[in-house]
Short mmCIF file of N, CA and C in Angstrom, two decimals:
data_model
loop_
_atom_site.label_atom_id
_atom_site.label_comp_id
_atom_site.label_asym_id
_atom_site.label_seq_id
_atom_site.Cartn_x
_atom_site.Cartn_y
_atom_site.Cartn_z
N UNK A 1 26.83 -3.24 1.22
CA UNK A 1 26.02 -2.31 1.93
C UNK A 1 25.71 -1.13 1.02
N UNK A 2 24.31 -0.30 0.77
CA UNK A 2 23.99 0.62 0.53
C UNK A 2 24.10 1.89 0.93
N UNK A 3 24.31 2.66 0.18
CA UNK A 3 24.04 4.19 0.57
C UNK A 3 22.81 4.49 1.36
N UNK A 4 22.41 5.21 2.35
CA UNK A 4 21.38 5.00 3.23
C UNK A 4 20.25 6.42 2.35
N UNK A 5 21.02 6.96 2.03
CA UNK A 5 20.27 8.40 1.69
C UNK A 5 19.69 7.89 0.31
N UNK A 6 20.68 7.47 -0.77
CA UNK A 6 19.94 7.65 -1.93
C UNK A 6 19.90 6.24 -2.54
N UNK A 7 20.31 5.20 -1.86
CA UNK A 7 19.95 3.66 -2.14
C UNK A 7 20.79 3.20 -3.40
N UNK A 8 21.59 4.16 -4.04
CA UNK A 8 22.51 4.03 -5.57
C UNK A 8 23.99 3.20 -4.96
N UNK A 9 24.62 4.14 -4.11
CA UNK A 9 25.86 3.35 -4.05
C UNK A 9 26.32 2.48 -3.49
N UNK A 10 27.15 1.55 -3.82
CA UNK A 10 26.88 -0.04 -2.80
C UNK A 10 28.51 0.35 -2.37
N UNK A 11 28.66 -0.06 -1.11
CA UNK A 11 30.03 -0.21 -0.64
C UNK A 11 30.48 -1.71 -0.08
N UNK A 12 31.70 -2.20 0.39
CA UNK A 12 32.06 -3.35 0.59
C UNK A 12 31.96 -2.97 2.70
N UNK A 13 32.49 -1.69 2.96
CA UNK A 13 32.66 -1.60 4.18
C UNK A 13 32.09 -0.14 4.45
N UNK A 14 32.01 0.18 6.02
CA UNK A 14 31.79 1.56 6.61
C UNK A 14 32.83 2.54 6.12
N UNK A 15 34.21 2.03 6.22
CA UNK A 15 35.39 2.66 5.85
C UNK A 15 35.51 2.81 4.80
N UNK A 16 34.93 2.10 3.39
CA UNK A 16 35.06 2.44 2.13
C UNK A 16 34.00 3.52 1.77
N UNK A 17 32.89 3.46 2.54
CA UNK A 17 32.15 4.17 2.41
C UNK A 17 32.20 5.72 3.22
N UNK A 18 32.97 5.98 4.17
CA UNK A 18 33.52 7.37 4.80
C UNK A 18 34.55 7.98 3.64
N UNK A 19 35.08 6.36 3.07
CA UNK A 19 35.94 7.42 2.48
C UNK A 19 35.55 8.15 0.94
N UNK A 20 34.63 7.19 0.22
CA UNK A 20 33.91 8.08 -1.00
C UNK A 20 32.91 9.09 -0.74
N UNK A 21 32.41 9.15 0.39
CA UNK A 21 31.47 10.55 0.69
C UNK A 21 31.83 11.45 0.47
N UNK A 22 33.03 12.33 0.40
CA UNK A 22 33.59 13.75 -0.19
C UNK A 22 33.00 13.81 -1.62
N UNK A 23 33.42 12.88 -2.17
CA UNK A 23 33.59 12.61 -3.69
C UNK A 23 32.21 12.54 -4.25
N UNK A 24 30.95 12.05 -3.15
CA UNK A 24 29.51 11.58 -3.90
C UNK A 24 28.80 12.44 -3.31
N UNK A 25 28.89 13.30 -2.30
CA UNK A 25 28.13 13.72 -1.37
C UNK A 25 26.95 14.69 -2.28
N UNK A 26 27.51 15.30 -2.95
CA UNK A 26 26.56 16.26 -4.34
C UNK A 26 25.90 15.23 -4.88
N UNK A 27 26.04 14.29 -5.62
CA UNK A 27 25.30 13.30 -6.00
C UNK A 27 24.29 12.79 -5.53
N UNK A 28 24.73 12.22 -4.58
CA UNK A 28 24.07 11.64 -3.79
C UNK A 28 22.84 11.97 -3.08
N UNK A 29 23.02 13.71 -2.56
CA UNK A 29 22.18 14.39 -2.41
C UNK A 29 20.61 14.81 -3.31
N UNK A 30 21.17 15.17 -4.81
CA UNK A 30 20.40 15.28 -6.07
C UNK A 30 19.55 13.77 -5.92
N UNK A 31 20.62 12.43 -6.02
CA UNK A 31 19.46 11.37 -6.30
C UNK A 31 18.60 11.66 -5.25
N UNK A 32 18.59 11.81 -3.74
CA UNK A 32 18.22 11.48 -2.90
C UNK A 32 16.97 12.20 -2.80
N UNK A 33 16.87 13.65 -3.45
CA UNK A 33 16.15 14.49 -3.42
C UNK A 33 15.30 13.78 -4.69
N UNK A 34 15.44 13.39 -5.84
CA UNK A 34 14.75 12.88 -6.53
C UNK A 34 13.76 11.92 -6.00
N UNK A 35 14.28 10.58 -5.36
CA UNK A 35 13.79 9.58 -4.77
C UNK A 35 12.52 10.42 -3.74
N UNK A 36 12.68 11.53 -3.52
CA UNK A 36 11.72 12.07 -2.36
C UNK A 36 10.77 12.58 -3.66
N UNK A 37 10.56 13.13 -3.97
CA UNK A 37 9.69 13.90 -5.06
C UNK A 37 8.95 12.67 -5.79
N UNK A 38 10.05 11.65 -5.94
CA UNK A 38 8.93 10.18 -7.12
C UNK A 38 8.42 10.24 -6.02
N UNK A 39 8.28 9.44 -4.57
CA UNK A 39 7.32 8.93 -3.66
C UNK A 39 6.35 9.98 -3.10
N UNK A 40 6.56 10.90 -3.07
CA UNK A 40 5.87 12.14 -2.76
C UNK A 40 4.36 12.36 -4.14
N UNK A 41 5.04 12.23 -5.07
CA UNK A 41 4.25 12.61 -6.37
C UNK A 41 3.48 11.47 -6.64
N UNK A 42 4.16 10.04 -6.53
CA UNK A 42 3.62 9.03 -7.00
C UNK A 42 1.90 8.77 -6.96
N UNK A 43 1.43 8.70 -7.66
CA UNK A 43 -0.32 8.10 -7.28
C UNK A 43 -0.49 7.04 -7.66
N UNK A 44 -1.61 6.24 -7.01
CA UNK A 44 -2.27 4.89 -7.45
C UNK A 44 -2.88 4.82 -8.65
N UNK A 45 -2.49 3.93 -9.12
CA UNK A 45 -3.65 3.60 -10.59
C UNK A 45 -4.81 3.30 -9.85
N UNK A 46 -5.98 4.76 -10.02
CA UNK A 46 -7.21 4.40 -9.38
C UNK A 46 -8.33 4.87 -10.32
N UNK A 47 -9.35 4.72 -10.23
CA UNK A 47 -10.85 5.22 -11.28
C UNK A 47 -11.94 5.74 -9.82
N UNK A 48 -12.74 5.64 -10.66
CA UNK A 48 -14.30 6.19 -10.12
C UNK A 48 -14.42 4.85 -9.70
N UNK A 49 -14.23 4.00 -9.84
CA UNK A 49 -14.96 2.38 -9.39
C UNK A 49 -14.38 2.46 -8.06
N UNK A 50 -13.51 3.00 -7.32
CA UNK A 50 -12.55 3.12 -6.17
C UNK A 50 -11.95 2.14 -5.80
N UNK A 51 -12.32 1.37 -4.15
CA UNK A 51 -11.56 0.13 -3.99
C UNK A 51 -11.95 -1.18 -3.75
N UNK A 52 -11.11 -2.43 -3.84
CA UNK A 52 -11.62 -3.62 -3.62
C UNK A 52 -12.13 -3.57 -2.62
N UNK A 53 -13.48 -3.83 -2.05
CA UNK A 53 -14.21 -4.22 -1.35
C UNK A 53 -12.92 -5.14 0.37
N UNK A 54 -12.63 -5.99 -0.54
CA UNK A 54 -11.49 -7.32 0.05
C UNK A 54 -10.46 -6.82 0.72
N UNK A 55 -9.30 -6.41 -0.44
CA UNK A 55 -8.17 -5.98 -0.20
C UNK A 55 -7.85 -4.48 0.06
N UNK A 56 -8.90 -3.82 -0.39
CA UNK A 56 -8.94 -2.05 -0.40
C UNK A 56 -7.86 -1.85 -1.26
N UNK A 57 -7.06 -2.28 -2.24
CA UNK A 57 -6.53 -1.79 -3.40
C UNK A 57 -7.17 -1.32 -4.07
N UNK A 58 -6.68 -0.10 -4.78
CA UNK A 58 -7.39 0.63 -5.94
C UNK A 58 -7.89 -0.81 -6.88
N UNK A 59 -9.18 -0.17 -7.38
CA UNK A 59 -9.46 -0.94 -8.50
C UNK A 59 -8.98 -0.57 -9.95
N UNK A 60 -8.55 -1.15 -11.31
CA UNK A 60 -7.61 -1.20 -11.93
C UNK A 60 -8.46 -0.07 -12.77
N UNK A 61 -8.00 0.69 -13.69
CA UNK A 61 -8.81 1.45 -14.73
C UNK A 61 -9.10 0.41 -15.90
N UNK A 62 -7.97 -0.78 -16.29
CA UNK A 62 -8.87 -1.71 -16.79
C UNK A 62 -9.55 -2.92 -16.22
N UNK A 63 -10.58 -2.94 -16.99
CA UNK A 63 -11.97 -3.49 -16.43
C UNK A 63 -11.77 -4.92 -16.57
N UNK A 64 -10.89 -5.73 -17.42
CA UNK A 64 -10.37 -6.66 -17.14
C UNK A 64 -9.77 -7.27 -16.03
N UNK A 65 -9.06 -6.14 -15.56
CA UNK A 65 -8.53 -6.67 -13.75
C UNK A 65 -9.73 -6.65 -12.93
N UNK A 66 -10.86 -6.59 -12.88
CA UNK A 66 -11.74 -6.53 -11.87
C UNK A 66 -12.95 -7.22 -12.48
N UNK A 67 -13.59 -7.96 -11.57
CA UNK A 67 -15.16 -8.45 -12.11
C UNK A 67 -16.45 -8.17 -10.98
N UNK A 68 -17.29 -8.24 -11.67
CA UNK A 68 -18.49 -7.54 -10.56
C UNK A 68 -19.12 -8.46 -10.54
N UNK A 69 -19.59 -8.69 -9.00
CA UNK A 69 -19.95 -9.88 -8.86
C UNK A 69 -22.05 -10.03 -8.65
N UNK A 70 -22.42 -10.52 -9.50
CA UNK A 70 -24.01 -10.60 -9.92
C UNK A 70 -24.90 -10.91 -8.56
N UNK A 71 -24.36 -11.16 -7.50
CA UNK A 71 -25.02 -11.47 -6.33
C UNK A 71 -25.21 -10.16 -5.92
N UNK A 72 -24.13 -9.27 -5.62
CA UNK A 72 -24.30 -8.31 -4.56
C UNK A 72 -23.95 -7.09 -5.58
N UNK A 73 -23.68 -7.06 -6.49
CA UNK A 73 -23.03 -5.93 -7.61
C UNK A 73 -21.87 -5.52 -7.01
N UNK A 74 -21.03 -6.12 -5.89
CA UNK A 74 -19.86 -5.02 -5.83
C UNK A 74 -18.47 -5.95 -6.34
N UNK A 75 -17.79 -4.59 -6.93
CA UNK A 75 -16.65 -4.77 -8.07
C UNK A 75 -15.60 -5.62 -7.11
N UNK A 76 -15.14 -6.69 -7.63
CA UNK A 76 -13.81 -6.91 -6.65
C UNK A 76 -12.85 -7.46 -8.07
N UNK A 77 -11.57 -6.73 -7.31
CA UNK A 77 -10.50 -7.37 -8.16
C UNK A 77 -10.34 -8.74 -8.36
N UNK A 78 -9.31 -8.93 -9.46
CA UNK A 78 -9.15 -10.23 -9.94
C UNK A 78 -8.70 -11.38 -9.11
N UNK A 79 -7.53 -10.68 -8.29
CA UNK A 79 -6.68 -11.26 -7.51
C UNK A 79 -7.32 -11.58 -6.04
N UNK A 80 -8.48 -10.74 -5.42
CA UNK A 80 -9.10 -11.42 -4.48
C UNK A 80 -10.15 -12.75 -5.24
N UNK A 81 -11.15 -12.10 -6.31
CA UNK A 81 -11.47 -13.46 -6.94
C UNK A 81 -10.97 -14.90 -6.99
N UNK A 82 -9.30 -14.90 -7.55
CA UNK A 82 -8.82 -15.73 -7.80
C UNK A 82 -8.44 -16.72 -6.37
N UNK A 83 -8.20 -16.04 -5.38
CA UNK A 83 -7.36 -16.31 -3.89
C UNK A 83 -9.14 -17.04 -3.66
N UNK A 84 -10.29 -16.82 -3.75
CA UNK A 84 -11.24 -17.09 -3.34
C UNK A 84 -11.63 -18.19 -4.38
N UNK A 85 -11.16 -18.52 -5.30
CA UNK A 85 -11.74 -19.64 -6.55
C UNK A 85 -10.57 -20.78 -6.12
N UNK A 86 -9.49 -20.33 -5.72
CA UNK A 86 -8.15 -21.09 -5.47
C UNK A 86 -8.72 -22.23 -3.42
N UNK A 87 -9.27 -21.30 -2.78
CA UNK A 87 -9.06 -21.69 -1.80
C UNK A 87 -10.38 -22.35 -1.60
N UNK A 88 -12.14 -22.25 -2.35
CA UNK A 88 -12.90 -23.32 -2.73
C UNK A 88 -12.47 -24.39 -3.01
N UNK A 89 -11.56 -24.40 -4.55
CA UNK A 89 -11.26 -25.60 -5.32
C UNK A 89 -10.42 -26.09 -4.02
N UNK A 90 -9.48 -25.71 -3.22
CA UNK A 90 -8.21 -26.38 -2.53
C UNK A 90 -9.46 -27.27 -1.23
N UNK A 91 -10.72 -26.39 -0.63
CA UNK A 91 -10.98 -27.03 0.05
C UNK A 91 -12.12 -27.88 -0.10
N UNK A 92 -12.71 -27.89 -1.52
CA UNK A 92 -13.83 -28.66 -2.14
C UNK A 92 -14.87 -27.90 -1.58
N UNK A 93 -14.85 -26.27 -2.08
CA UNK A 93 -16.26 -25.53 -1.39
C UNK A 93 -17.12 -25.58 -2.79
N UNK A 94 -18.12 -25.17 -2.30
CA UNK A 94 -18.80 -24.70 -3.41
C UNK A 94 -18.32 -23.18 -3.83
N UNK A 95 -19.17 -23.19 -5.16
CA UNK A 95 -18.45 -21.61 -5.28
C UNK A 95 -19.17 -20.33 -4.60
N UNK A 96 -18.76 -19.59 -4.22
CA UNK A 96 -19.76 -18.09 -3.41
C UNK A 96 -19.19 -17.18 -4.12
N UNK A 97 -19.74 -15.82 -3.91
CA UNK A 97 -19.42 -14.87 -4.07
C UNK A 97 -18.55 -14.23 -2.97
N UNK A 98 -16.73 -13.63 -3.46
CA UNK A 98 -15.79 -13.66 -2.37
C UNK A 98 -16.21 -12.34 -1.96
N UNK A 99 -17.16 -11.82 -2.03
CA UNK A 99 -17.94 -10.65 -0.88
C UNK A 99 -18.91 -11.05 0.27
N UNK A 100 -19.77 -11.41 -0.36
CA UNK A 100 -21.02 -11.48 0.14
C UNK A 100 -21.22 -12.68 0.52
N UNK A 101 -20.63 -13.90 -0.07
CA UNK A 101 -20.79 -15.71 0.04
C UNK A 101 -21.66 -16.04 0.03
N UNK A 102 -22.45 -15.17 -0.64
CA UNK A 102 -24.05 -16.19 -1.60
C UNK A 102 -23.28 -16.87 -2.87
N UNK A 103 -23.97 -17.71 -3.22
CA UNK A 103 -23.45 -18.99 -4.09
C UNK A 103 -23.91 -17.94 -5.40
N UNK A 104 -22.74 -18.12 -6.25
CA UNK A 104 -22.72 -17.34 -7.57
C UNK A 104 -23.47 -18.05 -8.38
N UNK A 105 -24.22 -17.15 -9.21
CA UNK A 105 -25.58 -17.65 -10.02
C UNK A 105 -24.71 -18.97 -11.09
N UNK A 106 -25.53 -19.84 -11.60
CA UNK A 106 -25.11 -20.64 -12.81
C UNK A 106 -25.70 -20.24 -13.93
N UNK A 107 -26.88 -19.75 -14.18
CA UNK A 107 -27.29 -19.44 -15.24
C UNK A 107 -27.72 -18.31 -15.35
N UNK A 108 -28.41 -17.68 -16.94
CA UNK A 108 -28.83 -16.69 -17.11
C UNK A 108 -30.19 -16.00 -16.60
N UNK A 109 -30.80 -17.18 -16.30
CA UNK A 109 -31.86 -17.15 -15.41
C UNK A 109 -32.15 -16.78 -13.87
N UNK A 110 -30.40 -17.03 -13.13
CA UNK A 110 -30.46 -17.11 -11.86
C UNK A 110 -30.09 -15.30 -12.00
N UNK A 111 -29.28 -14.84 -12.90
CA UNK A 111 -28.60 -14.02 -12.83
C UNK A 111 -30.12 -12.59 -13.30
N UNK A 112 -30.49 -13.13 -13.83
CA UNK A 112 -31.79 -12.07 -14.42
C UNK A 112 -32.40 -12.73 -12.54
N UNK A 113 -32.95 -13.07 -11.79
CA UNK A 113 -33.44 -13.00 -10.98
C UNK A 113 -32.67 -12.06 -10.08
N UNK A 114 -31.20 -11.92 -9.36
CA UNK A 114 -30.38 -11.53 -8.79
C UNK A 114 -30.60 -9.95 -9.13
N UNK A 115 -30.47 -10.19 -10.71
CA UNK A 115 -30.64 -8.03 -11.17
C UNK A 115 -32.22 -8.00 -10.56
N UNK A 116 -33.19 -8.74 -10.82
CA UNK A 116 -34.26 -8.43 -10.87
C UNK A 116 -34.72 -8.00 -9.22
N UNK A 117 -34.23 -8.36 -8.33
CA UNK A 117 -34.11 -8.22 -7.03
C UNK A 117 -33.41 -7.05 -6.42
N UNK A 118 -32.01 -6.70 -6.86
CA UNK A 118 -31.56 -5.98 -6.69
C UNK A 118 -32.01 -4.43 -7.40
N UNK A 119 -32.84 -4.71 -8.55
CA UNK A 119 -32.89 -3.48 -9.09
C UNK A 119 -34.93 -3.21 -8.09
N UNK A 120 -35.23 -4.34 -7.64
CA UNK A 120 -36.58 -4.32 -6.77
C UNK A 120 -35.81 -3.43 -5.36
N UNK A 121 -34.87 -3.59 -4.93
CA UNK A 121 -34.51 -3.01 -4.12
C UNK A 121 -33.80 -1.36 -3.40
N UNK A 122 -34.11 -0.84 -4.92
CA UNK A 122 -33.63 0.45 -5.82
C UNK A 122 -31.96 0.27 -5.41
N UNK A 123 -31.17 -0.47 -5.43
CA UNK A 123 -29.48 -0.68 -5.71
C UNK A 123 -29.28 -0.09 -7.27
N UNK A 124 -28.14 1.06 -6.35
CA UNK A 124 -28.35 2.27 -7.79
C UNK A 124 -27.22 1.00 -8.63
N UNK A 125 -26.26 0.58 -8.38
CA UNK A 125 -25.44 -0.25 -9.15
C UNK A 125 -26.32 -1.39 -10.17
N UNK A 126 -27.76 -2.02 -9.65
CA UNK A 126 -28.46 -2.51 -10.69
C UNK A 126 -29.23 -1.54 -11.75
N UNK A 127 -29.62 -0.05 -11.49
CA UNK A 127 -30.29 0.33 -12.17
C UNK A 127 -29.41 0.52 -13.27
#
């Protein structure tokens, strides 16, 4: 069993643990107060790109964790991508876009039509 306040000290019983509290209680206190200040202070790894569309997780500051998807321009992380490429292949879909579920362009051609539409539509993300 754990210390309830500062999650550091493990005991075997209630009674082993009444009886080292004299002895940790200063300690214990300091971690405990620490543990409040990390979660208090802590922030998300977030950017200007903000959040997944999907999951509403921050989007990553690297641009590698996230891809933008040419149908609709909006950014989605990797990990909804992947859950959405995983659960096509598992059910023999075609592929979509895991926003919008227009079928993701194949070529460079489909994809110059998609900007070309979207930027016809003044979508500040195509200009």
């Amino acid at each position: 069993m754990k210390c309830n306040a500062c999650k550091l000290a493990r005991y075997c019983s209630v009674a082993c643990q009444k009886e080292h509290r004299p002895k940790y209680k200063r300690e214990c206190k300091k971690r405990a107060a620490e543990l409040r200040e990390e979660l208090l202070f802590k922030q998300p790894e977030s950017t200007h790109f903000g959040d997944c569309p999907i999951c509403l997780l921050p989007l990553s500051v690297d641009g590698t964790k996230s891809t933008t998807m040419m149908c609709c321009f909006n950014m989605v992380c990797r990990g909804c991508a992947l859950a959405n490429d995983q659960r096509e292949i598992r059910e023999s879909l075609t592929r979509k876009c895991p926003f919008c579920r227009h079928p993701i362009p194949n070529s460079q051609a489909d994809i110059d039509q998609c900007v070309k539409k979207r930027v016809e539509s003044n979508c500040p993300a195509a200009l």
